[in-house]
Coordinates of C-alpha atoms in Angstrom, one line a residue:
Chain F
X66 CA 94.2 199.2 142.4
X67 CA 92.7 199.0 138.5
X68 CA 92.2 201.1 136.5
X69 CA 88.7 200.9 134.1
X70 CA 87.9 202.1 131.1
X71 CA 84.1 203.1 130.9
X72 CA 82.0 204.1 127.9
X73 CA 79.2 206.0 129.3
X74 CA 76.1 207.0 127.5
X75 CA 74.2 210.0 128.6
X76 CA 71.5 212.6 128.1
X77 CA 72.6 215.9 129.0
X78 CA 69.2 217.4 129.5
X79 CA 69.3 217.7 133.3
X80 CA 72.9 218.1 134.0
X81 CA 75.3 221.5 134.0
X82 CA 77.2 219.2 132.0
X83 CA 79.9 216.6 132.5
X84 CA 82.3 218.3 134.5
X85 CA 81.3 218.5 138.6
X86 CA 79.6 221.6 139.7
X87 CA 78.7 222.8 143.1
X88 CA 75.6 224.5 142.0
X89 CA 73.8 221.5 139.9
X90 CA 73.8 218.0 138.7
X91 CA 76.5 216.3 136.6
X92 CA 77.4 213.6 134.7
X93 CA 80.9 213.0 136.7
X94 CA 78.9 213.8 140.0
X95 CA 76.3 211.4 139.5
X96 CA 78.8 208.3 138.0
X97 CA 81.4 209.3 141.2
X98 CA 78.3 208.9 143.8
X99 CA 77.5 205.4 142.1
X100 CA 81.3 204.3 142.1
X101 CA 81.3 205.4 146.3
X102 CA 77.8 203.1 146.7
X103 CA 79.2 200.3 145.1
X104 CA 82.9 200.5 146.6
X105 CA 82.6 202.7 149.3
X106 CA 85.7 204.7 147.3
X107 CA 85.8 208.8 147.1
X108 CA 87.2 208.9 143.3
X109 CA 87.2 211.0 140.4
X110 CA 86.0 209.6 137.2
X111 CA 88.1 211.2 134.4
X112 CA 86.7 211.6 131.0
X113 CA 88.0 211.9 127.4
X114 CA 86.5 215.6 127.4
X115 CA 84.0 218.1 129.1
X116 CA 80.6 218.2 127.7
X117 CA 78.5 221.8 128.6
X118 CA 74.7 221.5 130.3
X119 CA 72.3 219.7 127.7
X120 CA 74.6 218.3 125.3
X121 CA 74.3 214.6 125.6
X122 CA 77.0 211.3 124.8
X123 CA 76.6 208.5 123.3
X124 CA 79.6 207.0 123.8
X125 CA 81.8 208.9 126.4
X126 CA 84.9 207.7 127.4
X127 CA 86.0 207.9 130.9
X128 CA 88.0 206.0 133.3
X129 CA 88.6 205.5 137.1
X130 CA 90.7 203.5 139.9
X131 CA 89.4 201.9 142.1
X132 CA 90.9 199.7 144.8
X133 CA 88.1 197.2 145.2
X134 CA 88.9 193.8 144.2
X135 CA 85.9 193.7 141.4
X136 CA 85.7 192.5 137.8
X137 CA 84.8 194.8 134.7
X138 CA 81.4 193.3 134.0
X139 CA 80.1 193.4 137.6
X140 CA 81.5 197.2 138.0
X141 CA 79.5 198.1 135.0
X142 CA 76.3 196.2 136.4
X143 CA 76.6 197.5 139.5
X144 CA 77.2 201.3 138.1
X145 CA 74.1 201.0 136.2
X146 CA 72.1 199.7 139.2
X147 CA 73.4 202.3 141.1
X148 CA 73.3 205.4 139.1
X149 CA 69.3 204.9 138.7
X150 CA 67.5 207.4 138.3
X151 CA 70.3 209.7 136.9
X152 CA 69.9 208.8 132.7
X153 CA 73.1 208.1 132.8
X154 CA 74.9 204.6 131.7
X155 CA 77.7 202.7 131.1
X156 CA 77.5 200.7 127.7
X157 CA 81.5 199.4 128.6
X158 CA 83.8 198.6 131.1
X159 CA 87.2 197.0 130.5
X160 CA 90.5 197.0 132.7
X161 CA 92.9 198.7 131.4
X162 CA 96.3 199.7 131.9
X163 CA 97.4 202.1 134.5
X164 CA 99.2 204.7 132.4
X165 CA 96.2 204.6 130.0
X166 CA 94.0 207.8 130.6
X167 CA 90.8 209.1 129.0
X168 CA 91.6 212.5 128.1
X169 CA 95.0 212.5 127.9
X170 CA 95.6 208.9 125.9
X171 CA 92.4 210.2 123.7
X172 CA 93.9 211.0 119.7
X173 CA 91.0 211.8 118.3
X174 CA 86.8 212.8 119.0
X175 CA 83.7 213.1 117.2
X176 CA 80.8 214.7 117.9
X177 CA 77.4 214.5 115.9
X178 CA 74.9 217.2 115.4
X179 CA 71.4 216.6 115.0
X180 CA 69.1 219.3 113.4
X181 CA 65.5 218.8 112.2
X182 CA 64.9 221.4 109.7
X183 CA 60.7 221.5 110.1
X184 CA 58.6 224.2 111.2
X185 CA 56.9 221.9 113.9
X186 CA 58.0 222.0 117.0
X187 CA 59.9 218.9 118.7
X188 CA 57.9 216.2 120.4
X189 CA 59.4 213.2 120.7
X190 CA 63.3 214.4 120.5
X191 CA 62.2 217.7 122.3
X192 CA 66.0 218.6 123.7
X193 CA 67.7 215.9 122.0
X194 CA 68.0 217.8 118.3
X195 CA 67.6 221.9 116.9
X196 CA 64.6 222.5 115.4
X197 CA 65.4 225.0 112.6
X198 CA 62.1 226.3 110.8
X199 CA 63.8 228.2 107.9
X200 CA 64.4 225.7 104.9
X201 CA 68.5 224.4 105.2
X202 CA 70.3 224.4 101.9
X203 CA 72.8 221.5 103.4
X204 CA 74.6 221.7 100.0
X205 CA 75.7 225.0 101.0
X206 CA 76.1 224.4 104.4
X207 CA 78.0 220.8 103.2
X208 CA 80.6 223.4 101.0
X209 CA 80.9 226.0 103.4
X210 CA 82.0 223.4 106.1
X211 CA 85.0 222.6 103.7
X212 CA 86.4 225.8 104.6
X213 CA 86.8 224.7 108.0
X214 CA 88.5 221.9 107.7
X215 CA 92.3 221.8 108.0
X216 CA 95.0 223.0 110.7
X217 CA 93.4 227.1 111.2
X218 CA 93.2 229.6 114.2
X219 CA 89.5 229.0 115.2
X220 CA 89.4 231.8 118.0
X221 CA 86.7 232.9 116.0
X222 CA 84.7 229.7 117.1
X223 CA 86.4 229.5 120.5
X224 CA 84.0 230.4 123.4
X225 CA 85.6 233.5 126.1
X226 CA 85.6 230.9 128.7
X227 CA 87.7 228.7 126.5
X228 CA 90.8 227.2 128.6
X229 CA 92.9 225.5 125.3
X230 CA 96.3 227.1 125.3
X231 CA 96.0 227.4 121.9
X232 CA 93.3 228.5 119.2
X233 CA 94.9 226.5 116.7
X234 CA 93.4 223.1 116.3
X235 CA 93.7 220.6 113.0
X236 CA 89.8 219.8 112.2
X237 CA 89.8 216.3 110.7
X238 CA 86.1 216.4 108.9
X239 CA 83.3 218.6 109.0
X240 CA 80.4 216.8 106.8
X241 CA 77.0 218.0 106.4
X242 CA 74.3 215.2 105.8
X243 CA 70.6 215.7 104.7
X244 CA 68.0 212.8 105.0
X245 CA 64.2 214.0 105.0
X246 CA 64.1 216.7 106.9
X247 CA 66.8 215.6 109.5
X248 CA 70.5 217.7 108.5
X249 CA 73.1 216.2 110.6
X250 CA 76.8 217.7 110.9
X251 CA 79.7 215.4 111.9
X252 CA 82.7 216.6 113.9
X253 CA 86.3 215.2 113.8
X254 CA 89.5 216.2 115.5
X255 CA 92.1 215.5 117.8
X256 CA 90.4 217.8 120.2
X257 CA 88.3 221.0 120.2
X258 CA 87.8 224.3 121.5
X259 CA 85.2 225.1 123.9
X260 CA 82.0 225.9 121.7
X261 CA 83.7 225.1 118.9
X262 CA 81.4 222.9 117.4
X263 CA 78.3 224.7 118.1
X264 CA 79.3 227.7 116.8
X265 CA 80.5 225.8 113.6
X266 CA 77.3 224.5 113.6
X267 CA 75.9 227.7 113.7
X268 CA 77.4 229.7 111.7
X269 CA 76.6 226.9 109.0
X270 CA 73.2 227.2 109.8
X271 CA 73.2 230.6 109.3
X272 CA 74.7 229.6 105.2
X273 CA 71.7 227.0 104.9
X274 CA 69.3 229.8 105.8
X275 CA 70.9 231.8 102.7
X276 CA 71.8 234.8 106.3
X277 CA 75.2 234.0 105.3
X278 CA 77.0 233.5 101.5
X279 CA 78.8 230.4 101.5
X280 CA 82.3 232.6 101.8
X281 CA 81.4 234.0 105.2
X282 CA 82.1 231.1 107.4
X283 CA 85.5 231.6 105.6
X284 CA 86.0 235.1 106.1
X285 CA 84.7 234.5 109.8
X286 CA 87.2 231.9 110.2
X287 CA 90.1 234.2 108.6
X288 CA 88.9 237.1 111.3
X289 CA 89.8 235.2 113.9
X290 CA 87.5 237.5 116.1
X291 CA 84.9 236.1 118.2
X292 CA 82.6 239.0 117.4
X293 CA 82.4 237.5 113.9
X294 CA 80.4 234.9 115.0
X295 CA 77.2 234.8 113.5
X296 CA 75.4 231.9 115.9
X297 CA 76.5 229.6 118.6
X298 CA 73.6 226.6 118.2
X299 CA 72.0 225.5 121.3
X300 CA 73.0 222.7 123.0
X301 CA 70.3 220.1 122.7
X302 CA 71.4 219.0 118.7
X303 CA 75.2 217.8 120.1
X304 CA 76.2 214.5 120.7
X305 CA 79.5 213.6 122.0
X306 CA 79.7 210.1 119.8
X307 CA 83.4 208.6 119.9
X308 CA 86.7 208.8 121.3
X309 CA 90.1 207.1 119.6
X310 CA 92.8 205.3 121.1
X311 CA 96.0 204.0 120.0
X312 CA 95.5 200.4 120.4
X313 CA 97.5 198.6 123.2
X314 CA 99.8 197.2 121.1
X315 CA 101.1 200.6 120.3
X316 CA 101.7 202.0 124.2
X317 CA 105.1 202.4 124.8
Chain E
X196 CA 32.7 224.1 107.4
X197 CA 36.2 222.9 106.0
X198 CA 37.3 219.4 106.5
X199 CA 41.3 219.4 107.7
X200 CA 43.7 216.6 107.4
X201 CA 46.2 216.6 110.6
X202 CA 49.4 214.3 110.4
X203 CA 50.3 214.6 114.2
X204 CA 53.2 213.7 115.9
X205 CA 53.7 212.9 119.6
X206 CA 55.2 211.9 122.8
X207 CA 53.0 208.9 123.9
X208 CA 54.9 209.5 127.6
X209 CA 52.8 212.0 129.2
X210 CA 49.7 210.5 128.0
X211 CA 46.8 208.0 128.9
X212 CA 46.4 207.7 125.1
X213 CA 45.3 208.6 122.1
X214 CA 41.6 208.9 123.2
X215 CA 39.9 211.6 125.6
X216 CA 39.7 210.3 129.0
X217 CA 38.3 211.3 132.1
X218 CA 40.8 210.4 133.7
X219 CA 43.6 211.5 132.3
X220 CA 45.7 214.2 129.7
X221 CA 45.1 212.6 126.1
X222 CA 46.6 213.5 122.8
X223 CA 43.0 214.0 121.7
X224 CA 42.6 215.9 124.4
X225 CA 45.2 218.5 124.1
X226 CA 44.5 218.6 120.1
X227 CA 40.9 219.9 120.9
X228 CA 42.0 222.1 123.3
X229 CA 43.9 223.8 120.7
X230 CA 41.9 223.9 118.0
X231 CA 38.7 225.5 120.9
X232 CA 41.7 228.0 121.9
X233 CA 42.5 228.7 118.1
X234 CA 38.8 228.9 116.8
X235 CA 36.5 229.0 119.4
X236 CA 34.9 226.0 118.8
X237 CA 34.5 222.9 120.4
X238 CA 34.8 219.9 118.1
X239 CA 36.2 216.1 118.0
X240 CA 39.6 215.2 116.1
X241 CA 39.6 212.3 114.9
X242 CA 42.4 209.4 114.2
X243 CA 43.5 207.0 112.0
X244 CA 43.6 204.6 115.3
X245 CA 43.9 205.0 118.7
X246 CA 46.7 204.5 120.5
X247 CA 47.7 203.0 124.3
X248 CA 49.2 205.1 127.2
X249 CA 53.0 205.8 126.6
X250 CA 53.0 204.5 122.8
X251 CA 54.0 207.5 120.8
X252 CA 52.8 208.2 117.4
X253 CA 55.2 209.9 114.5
X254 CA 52.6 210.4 111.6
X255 CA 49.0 210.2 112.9
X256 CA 46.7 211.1 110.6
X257 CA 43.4 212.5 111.7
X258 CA 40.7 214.9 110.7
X259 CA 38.7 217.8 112.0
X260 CA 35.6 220.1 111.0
X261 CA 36.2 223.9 111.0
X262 CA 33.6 226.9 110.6
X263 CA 35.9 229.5 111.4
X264 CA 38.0 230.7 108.0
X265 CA 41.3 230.1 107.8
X266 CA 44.2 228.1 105.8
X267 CA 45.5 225.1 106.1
X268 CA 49.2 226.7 106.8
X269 CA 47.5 228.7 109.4
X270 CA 45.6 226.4 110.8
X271 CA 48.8 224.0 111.7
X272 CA 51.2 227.2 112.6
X273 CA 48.0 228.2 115.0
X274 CA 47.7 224.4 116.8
X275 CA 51.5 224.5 117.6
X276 CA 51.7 227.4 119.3
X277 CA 48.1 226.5 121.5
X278 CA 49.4 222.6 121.9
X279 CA 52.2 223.5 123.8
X280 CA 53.4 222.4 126.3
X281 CA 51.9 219.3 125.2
X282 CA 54.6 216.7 123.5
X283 CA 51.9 217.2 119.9
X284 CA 52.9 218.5 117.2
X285 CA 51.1 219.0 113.6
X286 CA 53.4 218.2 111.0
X287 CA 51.1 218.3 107.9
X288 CA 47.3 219.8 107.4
X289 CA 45.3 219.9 104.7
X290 CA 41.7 220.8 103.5
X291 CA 40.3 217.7 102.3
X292 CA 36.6 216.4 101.0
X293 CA 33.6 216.8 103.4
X294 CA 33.7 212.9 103.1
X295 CA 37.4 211.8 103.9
X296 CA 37.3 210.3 107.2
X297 CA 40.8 209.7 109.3
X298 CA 39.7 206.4 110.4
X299 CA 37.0 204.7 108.0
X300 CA 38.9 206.3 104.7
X301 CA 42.2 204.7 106.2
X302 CA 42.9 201.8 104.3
X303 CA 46.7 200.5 105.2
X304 CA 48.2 201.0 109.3
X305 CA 52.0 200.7 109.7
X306 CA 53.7 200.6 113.2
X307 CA 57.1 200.0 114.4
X308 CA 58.5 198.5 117.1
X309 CA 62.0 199.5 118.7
X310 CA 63.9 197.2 121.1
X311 CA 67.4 198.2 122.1
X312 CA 69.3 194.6 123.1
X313 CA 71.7 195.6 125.5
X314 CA 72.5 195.2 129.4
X315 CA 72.5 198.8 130.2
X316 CA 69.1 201.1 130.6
X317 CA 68.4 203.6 128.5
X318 CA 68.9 207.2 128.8
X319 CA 68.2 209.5 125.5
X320 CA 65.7 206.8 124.9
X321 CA 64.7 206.0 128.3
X322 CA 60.7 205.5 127.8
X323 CA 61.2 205.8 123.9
X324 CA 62.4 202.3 123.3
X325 CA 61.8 198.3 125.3
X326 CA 65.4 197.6 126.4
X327 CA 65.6 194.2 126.3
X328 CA 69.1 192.9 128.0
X329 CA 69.4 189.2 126.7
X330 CA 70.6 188.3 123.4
X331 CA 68.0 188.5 120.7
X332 CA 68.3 186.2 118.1
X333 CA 66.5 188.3 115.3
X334 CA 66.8 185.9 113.0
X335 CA 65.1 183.3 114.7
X336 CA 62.5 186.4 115.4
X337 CA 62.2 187.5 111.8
X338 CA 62.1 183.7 110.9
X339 CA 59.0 183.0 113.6
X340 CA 57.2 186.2 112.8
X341 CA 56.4 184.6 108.8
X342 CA 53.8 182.7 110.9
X343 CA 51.8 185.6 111.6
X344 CA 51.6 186.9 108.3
X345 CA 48.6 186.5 106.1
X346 CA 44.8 185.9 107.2
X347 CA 44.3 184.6 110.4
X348 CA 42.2 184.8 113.5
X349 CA 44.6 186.7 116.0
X350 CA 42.7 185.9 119.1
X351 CA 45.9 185.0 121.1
X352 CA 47.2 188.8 120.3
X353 CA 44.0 190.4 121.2
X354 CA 43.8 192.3 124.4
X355 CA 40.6 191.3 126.6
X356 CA 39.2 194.5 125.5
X357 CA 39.8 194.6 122.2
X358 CA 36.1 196.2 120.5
X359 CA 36.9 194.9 117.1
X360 CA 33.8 193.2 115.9
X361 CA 36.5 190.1 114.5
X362 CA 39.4 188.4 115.9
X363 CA 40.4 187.5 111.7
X364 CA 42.4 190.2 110.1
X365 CA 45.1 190.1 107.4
X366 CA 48.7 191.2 108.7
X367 CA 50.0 192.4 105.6
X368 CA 54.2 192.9 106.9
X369 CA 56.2 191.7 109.9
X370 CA 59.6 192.2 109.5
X371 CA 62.4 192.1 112.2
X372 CA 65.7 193.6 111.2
X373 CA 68.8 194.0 113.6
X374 CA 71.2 197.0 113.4
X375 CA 73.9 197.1 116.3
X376 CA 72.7 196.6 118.7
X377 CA 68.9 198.4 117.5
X378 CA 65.9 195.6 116.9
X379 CA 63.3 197.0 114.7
X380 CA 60.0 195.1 114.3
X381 CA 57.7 196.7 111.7
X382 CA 54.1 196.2 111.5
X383 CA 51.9 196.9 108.4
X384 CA 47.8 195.8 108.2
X385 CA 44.5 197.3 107.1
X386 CA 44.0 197.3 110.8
X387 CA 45.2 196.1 113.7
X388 CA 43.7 194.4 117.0
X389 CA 43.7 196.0 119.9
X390 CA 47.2 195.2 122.0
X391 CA 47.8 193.4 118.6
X392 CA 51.6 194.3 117.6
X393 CA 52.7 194.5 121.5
X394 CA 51.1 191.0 121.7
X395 CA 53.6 189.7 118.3
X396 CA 56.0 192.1 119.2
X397 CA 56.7 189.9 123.0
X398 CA 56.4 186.7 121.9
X399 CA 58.9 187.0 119.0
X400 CA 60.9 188.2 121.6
X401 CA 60.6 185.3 123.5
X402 CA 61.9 183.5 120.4
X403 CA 64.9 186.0 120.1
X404 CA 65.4 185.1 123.7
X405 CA 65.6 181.4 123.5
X406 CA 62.8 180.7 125.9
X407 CA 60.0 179.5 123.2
X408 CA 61.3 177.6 119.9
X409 CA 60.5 179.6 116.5
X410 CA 57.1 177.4 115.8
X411 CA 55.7 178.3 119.3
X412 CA 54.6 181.4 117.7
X413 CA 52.8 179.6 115.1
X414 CA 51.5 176.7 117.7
X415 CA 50.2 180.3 119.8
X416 CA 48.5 181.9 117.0
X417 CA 46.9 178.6 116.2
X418 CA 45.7 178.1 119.8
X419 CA 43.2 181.2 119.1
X420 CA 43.4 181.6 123.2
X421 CA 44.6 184.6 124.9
X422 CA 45.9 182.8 127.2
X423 CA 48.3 181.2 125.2
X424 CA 50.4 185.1 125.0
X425 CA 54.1 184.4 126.1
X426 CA 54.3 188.2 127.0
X427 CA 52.8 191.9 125.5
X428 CA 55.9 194.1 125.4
X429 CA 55.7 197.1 126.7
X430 CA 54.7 200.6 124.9
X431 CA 57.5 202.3 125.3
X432 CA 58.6 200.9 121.7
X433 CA 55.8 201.3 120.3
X434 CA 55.5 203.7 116.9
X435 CA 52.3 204.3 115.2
X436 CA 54.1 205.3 111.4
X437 CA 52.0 205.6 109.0
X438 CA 48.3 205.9 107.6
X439 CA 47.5 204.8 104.4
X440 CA 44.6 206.5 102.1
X441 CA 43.2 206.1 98.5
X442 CA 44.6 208.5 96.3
X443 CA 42.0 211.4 95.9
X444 CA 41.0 210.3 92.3
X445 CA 40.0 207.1 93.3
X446 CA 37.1 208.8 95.6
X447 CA 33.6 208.3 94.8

């Protein structure tokens, strides 16, 4: 048996999301039925973290055993081949050790969230960013983020269906970047709650509308009441974009 | 009558083109469709350039002729909402002089050209980019594409139905720059042959390739023979950018 490392690039726009669902398409279903066709192997392909339906990757990480005598590069080749027509791809694939798991080894994620702040609607990135039609003030959104960063209890920003043990989570960075009329947030942390970054996202959004003074996402966050929520953002401006590792030298 | 600038964006995928065809759904197509739904009348937009099936445009400009009264602001919101479902968006309009054409006013066309270099296929940008899986050497490609910059008679890059009454035209800008693992190629002229910068565009990727040396682009364009085209790339990548006009005072 190895054990590979994959980074998978996706776009979430026809799946139910990562995780495997009886009633529609996923990511893991569709990377599972390539790894059968190319190894005849029933596995599970574990990933650094769940993704919900329309929110794409970039750079998933994920990993798998298989039994197979097969090298990285023709796995990944073959994966790709057979994964067709699902838009789903492997960018990676390295052997790695066998105590070395995606989710569980992962230290620290990022996510990216792209919103184009125009009143016209989406053409070419229709699903793949928010339009927002209101003008974004992303210097206030930028300060009210700062509020969020830091060890906090985010139940506010925790979804119902959340499965975290805890609703206290250290958030790394939360930065807030206008270029033209693209406003994209960045989102760092060891891990997050379910939702969590979409309803940061929207409840910033509501700030760059001027719905919300800049203290609000504060005094949301102090709550610590779902029903505070001012906006969960829809699921077609997230990006799940990296996933940290200790590097090999460091595994005990 | 009011004159109306348009800068339109769209999704070349769904469409045989830019142009009306019989035999097909058009970008022109759909625009005129909306404006008849929004006004009542039947009338022609027309572009900076036309465009081939699948290439996508991200700031069109064209122009249309309106009895009916009503703003600018309006007039955009209004063709938004009637363009849907259609990938076409307006993201600009404008009341301009009786004599301000989209195509014979345009004096400057700028494209650009989007090649991701890597093994795997694309997914977000499956049909918005050429995925090209051998190395490219851009700086052999920006270093061969000098050749095609100036006056010249682009014969080799014309397609065999190119209508433009000369094969000489004046590329004003062909740059190649690499980021990761993102080739850009962009294109800037008065005006462009037909097929032109898909024609340039495949042979200096041919160059990045390895397969032709960096003066077989040169020894091509001099050749002034079509068939002497290493390869037209595909649309996919294909961006039509910008439009550029004489600044109002300057009219006559």
């Amino acid at each position: 048996m190895s054990r590979f490392a994959l980074t998978v690039e996706f776009d979430g726009r026809p799946f139910m999301g990562w995780q495997r669902q009886t009633h529609g398409p996923s990511v893991q279903a569709a990377l599972e039925a390539a790894v059968l066709a190319v190894t005849g192997e029933t596995v599970a392909v574990h990933a650094a973290g769940r993704t919900d339906a329309g929110v794409h990757g970039l750079a998933m990480r994920a990993h798998v055993d298989i039994d197979k005598e097969i090298g990285a590069f023709r796995l990944m080749e073959a994966l790709n081949a057979r994964v067709r027509p699902a838009p789903v791809a492997v960018t990676a694939c390295a052997v790695v050790a066998d105590d070395w798991h995606a989710r569980f080894s992962c230290i620290g994620r990022a996510y990216a969230y792209r919103i184009v702040n125009r009143r016209a609607p989406l053409t070419v990135e229709a699903g793949l960013a928010w339009q927002v039609p209101q003008p974004l003030d992303a210097g206030a959104m930028a300060e009210a983020a700062q509020a969020l960063v830091g060890l906090h209890d985010f139940t506010t920003f925790r979804s119902a269906h959340c499965q975290s043990a805890s609703p206290v989570k250290t958030l790394d960075r939360l930065d807030v970047v206008r270029v033209g009329d693209r406003v994209t947030i960045e989102a760092a942390a060891r891990s997050f709650l379910h939702h969590q970054v979409r309803s940061m996202v929207g409840c910033l959004a509501l700030v760059g509308m001027g719905r919300w003074a800049v203290g609000d996402v504060a005094a949301a966050l102090e709550a610590k009441d779902r029903a505070q929520l001012g906006l969960n953002a829809p699921p077609d401006g997230l990006y799940f974009m990296e996933a940290v590792y200790p590097p090999p030298s460091s595994r005990t």
